[in-house]
C-alpha positions as MATLAB code, in Angstrom:
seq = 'XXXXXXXXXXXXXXXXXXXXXXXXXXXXXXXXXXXXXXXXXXXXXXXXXXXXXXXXXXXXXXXXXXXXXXXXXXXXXXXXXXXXXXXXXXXXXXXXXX';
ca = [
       8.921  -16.910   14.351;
      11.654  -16.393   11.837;
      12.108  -12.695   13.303;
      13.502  -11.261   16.713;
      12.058   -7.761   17.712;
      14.287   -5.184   19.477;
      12.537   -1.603   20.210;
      14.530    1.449   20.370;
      11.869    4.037   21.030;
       7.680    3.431   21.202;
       7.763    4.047   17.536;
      10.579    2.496   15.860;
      12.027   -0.943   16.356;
      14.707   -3.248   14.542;
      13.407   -6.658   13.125;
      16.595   -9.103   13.331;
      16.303  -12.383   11.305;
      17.764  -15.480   11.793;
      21.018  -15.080    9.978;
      21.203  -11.810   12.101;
      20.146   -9.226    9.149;
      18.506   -6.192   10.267;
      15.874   -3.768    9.772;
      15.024   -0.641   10.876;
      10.821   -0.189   11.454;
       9.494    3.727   12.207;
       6.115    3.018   12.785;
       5.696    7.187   12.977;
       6.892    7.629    9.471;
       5.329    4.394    7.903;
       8.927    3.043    6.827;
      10.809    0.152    6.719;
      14.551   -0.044    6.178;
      13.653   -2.500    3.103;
      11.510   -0.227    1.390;
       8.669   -2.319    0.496;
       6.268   -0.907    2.841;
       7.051    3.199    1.494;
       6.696    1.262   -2.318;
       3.695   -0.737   -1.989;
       2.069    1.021    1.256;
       1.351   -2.234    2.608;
       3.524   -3.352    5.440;
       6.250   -5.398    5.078;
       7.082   -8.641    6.592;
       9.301   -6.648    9.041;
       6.775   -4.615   10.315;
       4.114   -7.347   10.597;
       6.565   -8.774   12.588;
       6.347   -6.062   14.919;
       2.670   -5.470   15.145;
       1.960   -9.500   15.721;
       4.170   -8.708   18.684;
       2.307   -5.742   20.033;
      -0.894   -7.146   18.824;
      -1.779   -4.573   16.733;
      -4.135   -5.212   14.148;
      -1.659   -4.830   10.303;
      -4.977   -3.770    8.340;
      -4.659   -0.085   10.628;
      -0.945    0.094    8.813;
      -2.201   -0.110    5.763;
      -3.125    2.466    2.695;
      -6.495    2.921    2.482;
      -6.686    1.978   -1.194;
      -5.699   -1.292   -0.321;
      -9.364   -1.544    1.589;
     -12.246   -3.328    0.397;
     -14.784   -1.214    1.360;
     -12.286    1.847   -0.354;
     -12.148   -0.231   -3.817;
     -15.464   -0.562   -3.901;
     -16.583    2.985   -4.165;
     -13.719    3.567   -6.196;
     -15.527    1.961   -9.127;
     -19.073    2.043   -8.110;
     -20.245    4.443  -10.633;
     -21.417    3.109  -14.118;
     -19.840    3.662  -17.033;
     -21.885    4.045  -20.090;
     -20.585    2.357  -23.705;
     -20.429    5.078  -26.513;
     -21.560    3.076  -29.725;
     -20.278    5.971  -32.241;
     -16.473    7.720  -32.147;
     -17.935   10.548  -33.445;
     -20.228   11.463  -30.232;
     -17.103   12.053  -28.749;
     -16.566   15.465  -30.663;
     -13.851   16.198  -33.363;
     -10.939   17.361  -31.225;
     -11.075   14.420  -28.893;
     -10.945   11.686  -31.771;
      -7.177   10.040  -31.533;
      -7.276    9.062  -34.908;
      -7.483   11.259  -38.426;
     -10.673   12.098  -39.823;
     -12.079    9.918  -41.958;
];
């Protein structure tokens, strides 16, 4: 509610606050005149905006990374604890030989 929508084409649109401030949304090159959603490649308030509007679900607009199911296979493999340095071989030790 704090946003007014104006489209210019089917993909981009200008989100206009309430102090009149405006931002450019290009919903075919993922980017938002305020940068955040290019930075963090989760959309910005801007472009939320705009998809509540066309009821468009925001979690399609987002990096995959940013997905559960995405961060869970990420780290789903173990990792096993190396008790001694030394298994590591000489020439990947970070520290002089002792």
């Amino acid at each position: 509610g704090q946003y007014r929508v104006e489209g210019t084409t089917v993909k981009c649109f200008v989100a206009i606050s309430g102090n009149g401030q405006k931002w450019k949304v290009n919903f075919e090159k993922i980017k938002c005149q305020c940068r955040e959603w290019q930075l963090t490649s989760f959309p910005c308030v801007h472009a939320v905006c705009v998809l509540i509007l066309m009821r468009h679900p925001w979690i399609d607009y987002c990096s995959e990374y940013h997905i559960v199911a995405k961060y869970v296979a990420t780290y789903n493999l173990l990792i096993h604890a190396i008790d001694d340095p030394f298994e590591l071989g000489q020439d990947t030790l970070c520290y002089p030989h002792l």
